[in-house]
Coordinates of N, CA, C and O and ligand atoms in Angstrom, one line a residue:
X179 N 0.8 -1.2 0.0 CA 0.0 0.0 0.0 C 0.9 1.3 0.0 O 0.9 2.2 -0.8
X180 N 1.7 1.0 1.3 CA 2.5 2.6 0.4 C 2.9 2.6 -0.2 O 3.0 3.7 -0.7
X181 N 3.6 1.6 -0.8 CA 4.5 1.9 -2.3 C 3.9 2.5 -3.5 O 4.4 2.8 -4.6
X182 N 2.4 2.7 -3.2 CA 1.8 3.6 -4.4 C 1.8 4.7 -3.9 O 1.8 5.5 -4.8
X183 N 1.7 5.3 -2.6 CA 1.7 6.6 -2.4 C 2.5 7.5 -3.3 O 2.0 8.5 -3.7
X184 N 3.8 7.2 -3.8 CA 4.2 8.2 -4.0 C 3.8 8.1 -6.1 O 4.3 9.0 -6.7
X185 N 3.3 7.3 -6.7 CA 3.0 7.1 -7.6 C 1.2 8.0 -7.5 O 0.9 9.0 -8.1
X186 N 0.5 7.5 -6.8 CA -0.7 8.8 -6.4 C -0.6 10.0 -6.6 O -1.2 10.8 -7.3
X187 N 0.8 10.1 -5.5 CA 1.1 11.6 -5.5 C 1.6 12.0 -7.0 O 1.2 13.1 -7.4
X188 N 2.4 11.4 -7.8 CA 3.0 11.5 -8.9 C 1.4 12.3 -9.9 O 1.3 13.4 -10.4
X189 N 0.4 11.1 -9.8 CA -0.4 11.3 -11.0 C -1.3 12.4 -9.8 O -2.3 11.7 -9.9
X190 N -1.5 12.9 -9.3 CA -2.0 13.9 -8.9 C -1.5 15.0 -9.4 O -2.1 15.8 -10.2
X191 N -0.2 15.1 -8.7 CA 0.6 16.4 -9.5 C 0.5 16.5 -11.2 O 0.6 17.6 -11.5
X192 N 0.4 15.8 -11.9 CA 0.6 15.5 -13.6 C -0.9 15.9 -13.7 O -1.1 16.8 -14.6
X193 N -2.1 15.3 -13.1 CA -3.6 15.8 -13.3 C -3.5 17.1 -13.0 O -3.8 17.8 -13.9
X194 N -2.9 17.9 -11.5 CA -3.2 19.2 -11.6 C -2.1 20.0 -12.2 O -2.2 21.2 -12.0
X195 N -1.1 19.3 -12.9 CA 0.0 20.2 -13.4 C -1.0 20.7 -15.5 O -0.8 21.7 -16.3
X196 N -1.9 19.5 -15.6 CA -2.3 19.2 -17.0 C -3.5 20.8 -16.9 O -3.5 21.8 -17.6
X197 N -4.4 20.3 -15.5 CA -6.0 21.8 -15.5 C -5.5 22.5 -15.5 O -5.9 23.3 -16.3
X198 N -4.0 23.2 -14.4 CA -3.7 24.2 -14.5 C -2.8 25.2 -15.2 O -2.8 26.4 -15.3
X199 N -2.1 24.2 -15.5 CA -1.3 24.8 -16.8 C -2.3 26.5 -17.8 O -3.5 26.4 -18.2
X200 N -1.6 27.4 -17.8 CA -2.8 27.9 -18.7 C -2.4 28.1 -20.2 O -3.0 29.0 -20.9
X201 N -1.0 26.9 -20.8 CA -0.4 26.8 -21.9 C -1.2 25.6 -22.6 O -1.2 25.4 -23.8
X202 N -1.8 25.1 -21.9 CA -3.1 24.0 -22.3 C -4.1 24.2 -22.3 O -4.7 23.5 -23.0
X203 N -4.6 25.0 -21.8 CA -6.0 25.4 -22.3 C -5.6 26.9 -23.5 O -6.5 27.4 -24.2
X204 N -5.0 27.2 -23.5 CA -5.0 28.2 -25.0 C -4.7 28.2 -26.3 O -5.3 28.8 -27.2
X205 N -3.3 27.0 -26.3 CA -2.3 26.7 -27.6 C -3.0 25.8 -28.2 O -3.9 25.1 -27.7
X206 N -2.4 25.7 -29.4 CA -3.0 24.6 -30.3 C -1.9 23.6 -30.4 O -1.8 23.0 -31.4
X207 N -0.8 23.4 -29.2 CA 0.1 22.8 -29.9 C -0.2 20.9 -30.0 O 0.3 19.9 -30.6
X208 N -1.4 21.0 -28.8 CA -1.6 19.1 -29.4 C -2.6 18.8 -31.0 O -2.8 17.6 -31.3
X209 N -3.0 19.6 -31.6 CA -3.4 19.3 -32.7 C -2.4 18.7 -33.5 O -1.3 19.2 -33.6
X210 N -2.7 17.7 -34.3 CA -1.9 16.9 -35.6 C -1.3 17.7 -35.7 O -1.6 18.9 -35.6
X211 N 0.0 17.2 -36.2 CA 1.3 18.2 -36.4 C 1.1 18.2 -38.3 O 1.9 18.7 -39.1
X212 N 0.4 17.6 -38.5 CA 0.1 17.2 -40.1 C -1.4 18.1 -41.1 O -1.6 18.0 -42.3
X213 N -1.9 18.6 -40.2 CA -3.1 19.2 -40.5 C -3.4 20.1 -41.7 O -2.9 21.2 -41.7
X214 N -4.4 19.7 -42.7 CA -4.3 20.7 -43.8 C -5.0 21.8 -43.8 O -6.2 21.7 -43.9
X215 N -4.3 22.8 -43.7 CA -5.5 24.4 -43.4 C -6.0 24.7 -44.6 O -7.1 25.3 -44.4
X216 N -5.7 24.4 -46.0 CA -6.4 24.4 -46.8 C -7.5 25.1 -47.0 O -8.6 24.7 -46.6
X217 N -7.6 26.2 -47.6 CA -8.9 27.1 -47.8 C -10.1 26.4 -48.7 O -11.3 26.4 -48.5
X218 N -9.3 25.6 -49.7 CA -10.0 24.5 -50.9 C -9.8 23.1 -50.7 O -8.7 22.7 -50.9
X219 N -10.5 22.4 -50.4 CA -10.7 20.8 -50.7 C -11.4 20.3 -51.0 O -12.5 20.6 -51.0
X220 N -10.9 18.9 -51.6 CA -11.8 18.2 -52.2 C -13.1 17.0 -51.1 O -12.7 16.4 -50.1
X221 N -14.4 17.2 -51.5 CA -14.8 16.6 -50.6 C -14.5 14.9 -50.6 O -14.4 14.2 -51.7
X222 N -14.3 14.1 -49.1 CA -13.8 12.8 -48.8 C -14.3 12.2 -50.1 O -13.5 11.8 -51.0
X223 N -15.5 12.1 -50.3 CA -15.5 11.1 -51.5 C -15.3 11.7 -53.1 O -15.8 11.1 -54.1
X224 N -14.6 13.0 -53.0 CA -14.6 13.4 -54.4 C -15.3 14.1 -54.7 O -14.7 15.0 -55.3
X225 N -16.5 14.3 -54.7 CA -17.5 14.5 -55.3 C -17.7 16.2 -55.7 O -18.4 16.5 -56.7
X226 N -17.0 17.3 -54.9 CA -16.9 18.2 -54.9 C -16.0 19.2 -54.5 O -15.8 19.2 -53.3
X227 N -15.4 20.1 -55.2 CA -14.4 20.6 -54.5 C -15.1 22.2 -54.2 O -15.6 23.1 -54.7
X228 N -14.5 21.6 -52.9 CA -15.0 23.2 -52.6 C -14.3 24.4 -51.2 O -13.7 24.1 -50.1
X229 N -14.7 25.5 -51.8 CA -13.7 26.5 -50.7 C -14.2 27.4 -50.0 O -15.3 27.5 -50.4
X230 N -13.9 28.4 -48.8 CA -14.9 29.3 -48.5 C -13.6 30.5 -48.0 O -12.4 30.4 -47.6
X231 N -14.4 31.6 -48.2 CA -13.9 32.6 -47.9 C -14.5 33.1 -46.7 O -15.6 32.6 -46.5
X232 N -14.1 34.2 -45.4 CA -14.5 34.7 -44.3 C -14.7 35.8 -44.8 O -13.8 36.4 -45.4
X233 N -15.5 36.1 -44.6 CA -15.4 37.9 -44.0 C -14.5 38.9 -43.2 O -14.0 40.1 -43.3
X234 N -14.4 37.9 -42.0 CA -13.3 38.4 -41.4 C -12.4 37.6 -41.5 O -12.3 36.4 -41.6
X235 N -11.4 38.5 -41.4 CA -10.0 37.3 -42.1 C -8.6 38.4 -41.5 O -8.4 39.5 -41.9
X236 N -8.0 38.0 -40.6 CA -8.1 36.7 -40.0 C -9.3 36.5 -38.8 O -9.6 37.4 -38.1
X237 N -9.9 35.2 -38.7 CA -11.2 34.9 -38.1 C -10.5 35.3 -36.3 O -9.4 35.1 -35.7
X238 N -11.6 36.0 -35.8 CA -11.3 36.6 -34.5 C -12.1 36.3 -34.1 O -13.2 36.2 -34.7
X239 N -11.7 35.8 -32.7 CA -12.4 34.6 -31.6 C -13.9 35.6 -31.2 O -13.9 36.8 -31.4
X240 N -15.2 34.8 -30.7 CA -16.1 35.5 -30.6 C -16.9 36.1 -31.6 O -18.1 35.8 -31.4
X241 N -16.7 36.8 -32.3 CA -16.9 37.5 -33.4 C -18.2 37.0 -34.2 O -17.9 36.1 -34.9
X242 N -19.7 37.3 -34.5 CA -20.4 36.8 -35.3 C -20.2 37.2 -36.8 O -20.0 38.4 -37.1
X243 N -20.2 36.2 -37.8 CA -19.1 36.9 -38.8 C -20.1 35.7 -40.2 O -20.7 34.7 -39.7
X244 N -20.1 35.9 -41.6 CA -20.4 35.5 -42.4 C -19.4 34.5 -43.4 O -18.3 35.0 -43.7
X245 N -19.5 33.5 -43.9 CA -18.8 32.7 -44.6 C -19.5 32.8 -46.1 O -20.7 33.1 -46.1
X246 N -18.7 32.5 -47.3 CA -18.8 32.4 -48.7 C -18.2 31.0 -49.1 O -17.0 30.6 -49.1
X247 N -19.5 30.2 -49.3 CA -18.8 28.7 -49.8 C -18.8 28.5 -51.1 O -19.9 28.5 -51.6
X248 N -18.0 28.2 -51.8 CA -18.1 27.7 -53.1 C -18.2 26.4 -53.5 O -17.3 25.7 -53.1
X249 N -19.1 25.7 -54.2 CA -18.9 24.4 -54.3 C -19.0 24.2 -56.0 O -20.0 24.6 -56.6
X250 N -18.1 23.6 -56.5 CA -17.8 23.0 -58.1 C -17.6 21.5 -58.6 O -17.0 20.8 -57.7
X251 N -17.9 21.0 -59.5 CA -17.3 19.7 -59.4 C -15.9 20.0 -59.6 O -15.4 21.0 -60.0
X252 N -15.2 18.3 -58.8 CA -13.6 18.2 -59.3 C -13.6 19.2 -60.9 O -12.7 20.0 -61.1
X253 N -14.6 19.1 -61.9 CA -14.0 19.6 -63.4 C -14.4 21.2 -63.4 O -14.6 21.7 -64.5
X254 N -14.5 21.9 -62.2 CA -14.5 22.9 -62.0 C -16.1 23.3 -62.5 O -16.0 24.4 -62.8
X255 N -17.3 22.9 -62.7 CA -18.5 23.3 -63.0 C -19.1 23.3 -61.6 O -18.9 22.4 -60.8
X256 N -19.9 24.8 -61.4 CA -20.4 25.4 -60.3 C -21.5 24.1 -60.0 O -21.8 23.3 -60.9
X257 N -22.0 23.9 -58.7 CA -22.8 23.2 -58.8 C -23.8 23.9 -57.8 O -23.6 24.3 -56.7
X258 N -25.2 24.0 -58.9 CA -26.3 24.9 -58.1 C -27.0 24.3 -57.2 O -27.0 23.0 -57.1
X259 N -27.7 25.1 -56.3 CA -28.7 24.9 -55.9 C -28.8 24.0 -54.5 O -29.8 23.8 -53.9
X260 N -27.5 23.6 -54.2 CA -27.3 22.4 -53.0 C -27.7 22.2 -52.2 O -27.7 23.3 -51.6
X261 N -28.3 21.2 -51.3 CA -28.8 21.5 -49.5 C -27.3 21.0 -49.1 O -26.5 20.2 -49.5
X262 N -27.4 22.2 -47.9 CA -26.1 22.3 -47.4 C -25.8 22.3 -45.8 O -25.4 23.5 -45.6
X263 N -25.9 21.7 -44.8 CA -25.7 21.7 -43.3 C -24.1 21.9 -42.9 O -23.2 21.2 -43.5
X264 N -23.9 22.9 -41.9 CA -23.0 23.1 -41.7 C -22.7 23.0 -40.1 O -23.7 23.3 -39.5
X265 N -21.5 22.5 -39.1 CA -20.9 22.8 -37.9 C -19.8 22.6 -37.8 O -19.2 21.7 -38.4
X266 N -19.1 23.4 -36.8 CA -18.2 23.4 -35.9 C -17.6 22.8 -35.1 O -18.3 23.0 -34.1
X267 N -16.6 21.9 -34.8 CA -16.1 21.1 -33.8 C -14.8 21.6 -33.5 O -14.0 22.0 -34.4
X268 N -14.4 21.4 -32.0 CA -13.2 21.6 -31.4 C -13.2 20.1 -30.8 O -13.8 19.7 -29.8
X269 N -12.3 19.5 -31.7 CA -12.1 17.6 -31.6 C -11.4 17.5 -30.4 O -11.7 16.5 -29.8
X270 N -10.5 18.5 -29.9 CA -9.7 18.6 -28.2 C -10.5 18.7 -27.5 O -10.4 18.0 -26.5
X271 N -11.4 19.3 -27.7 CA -12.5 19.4 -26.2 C -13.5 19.2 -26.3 O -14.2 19.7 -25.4
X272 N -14.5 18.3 -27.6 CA -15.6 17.8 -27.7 C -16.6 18.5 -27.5 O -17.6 17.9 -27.1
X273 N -16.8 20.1 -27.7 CA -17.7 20.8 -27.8 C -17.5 21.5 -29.3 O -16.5 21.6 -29.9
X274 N -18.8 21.9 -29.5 CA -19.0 22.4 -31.0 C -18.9 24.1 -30.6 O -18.4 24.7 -29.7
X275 N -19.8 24.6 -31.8 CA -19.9 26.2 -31.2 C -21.2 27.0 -31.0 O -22.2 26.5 -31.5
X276 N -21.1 28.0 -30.5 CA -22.5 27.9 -29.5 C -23.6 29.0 -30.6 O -24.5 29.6 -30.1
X277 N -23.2 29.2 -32.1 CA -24.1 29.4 -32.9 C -24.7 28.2 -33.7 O -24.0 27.1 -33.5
X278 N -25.6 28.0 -34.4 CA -26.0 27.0 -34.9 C -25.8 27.5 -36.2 O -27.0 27.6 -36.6
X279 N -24.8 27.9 -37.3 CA -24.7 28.4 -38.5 C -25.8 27.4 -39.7 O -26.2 26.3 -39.5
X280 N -26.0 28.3 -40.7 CA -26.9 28.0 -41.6 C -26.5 28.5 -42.6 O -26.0 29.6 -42.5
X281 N -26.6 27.8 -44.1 CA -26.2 28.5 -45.3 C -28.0 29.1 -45.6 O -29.0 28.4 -45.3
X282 N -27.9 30.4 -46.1 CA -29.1 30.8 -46.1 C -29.4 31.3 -47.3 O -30.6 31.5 -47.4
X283 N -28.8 31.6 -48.0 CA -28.9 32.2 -49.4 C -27.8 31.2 -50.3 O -26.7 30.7 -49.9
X284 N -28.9 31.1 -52.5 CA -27.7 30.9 -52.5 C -27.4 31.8 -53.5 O -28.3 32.5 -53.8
X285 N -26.4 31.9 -54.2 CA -25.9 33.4 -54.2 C -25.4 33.5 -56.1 O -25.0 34.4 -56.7
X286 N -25.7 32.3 -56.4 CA -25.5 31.9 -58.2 C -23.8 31.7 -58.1 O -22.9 32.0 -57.2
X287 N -23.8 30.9 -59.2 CA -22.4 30.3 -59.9 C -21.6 29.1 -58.9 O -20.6 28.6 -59.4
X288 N -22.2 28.8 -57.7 CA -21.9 27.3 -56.8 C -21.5 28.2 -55.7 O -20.9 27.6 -54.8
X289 N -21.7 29.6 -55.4 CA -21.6 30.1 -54.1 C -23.1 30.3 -53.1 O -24.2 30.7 -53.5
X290 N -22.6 30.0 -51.7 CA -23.2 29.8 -50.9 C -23.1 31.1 -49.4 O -22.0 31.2 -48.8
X291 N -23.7 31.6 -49.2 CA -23.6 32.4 -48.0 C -24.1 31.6 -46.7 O -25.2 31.2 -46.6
X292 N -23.1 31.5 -45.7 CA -23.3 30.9 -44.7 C -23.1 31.7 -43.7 O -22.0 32.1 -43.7
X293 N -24.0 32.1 -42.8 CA -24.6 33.2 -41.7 C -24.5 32.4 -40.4 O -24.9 31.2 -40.4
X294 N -24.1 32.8 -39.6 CA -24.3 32.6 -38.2 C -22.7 32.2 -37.4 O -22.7 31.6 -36.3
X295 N -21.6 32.5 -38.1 CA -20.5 31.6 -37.7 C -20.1 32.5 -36.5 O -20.2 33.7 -36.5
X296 N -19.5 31.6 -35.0 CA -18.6 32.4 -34.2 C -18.1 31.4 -33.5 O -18.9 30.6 -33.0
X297 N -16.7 31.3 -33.3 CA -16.1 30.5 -32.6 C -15.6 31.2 -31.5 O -15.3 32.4 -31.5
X298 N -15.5 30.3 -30.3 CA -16.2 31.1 -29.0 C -14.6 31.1 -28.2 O -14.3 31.8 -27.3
X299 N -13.4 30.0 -28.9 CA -11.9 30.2 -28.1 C -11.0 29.9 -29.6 O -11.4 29.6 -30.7
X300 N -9.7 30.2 -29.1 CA -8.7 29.6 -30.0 C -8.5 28.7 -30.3 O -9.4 27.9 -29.9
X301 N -7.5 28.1 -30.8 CA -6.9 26.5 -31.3 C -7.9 25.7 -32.4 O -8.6 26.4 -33.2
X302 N -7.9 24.1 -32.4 CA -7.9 23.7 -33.7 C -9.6 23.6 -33.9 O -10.3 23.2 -33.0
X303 N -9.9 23.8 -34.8 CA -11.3 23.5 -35.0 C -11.7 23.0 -36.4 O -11.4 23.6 -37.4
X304 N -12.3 22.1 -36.6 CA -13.0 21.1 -37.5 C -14.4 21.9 -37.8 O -15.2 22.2 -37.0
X305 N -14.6 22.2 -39.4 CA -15.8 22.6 -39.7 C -16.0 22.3 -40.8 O -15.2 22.6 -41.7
X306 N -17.4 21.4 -40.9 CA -17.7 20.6 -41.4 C -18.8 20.9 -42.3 O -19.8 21.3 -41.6
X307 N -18.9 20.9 -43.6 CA -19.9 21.1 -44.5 C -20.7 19.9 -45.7 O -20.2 19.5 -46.7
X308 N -21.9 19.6 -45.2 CA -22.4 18.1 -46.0 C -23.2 18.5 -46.7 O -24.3 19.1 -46.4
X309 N -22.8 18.2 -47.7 CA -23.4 18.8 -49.2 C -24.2 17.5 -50.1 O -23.8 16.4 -50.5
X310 N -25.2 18.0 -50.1 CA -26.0 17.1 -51.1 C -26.6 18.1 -52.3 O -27.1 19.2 -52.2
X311 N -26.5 17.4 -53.4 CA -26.6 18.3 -55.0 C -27.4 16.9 -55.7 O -27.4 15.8 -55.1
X312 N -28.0 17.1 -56.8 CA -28.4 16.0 -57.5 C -28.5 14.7 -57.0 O -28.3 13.7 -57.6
X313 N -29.0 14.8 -55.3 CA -28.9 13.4 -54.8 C -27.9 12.8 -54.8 O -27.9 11.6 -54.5
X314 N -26.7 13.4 -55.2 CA -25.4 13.0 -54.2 C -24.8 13.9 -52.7 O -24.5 15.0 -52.5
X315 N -24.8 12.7 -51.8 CA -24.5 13.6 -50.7 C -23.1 13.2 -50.7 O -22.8 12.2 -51.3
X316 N -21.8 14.4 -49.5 CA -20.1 14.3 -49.7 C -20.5 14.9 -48.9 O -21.6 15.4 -48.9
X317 N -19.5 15.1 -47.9 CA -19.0 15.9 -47.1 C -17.4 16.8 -47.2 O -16.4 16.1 -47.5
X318 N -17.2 17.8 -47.0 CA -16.1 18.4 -46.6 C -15.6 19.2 -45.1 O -16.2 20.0 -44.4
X319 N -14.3 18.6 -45.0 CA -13.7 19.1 -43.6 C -13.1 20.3 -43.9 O -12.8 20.5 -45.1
X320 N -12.8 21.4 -42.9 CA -12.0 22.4 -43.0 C -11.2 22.4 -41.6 O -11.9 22.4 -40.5
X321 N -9.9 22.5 -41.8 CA -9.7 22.8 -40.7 C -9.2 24.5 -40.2 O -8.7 25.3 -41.0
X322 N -9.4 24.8 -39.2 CA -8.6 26.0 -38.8 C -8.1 25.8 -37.5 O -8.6 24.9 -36.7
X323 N -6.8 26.7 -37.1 CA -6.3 27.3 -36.0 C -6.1 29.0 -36.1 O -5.4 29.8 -36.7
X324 N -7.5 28.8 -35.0 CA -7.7 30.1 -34.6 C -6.9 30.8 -33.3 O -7.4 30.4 -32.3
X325 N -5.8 31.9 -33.0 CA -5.6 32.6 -32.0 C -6.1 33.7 -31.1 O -5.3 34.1 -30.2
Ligands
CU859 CU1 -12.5 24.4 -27.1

């Protein structure tokens, strides 16, 4: 029995060295060291490539702010008229973000106006756009690291 005491004590100190740290709850430095920020990608299954522009650029924490999505096929033909669901994930801390964004207009030539975006801290965040066009549905990831 005591020979764990000081192994207790060890992972206590490492638990409260991990909440209190306040270089862990700000930095993005445990996100994939491999991550593609990519403004343009292709969606997982191909099906569409597509990009978005911010309004505000660079995106600032809090901020309610508008997105411009483009979606084309890989052969670069706009593709109209899409239903399009959009969210937010911070895959480090398992919360999304506390607007519920919506593409709400669509705007001709495969662009999309997406209204409601605010990310509420810094570091890595996953946002996710699932596109269905002609009864094909794809999805695309974006990632950002926000400061
Ligand atoms: Cu977070």
């Amino acid at each position: 029995m005591h020979r764990l005491y000081p192994l207790l004590i060890l992972a206590v100190l490492i638990l409260v060295g991990c909440f209190s740290s306040p270089a862990s709850s700000t930095t993005s430095a445990s996100a994939p060291a491999n991550l593609d920020f990519s403004t343009t990608r292709l969606s997982e299954a191909g099906r569409y490539r597509v990009s978005f522009t911010s309004e505000l650029n660079p995106i600032a924490i809090n901020r309610l702010h508008t997105w411009t999505l483009h979606v084309e096929t890989p052969d670069g033909a706009p593709v109209e008229n899409a239903v399009i669901q959009v969210h937010g994930d911070m895959p480090e801390h398992r919360h999304g973000m506390p607007t519920a964004p919506k593409v709400t207009q669509y705007l001709g030539d495969g662009n999309y106006r997406v209204e409601g975006m605010r990310f509420q801290m810094g570091g890595w965040w996953e946002v996710v756009f699932e596109i269905e066009a002609n009864g094909e549905k794809d999805r695309v990831v974006f990632n950002l690291l926000l400061r």
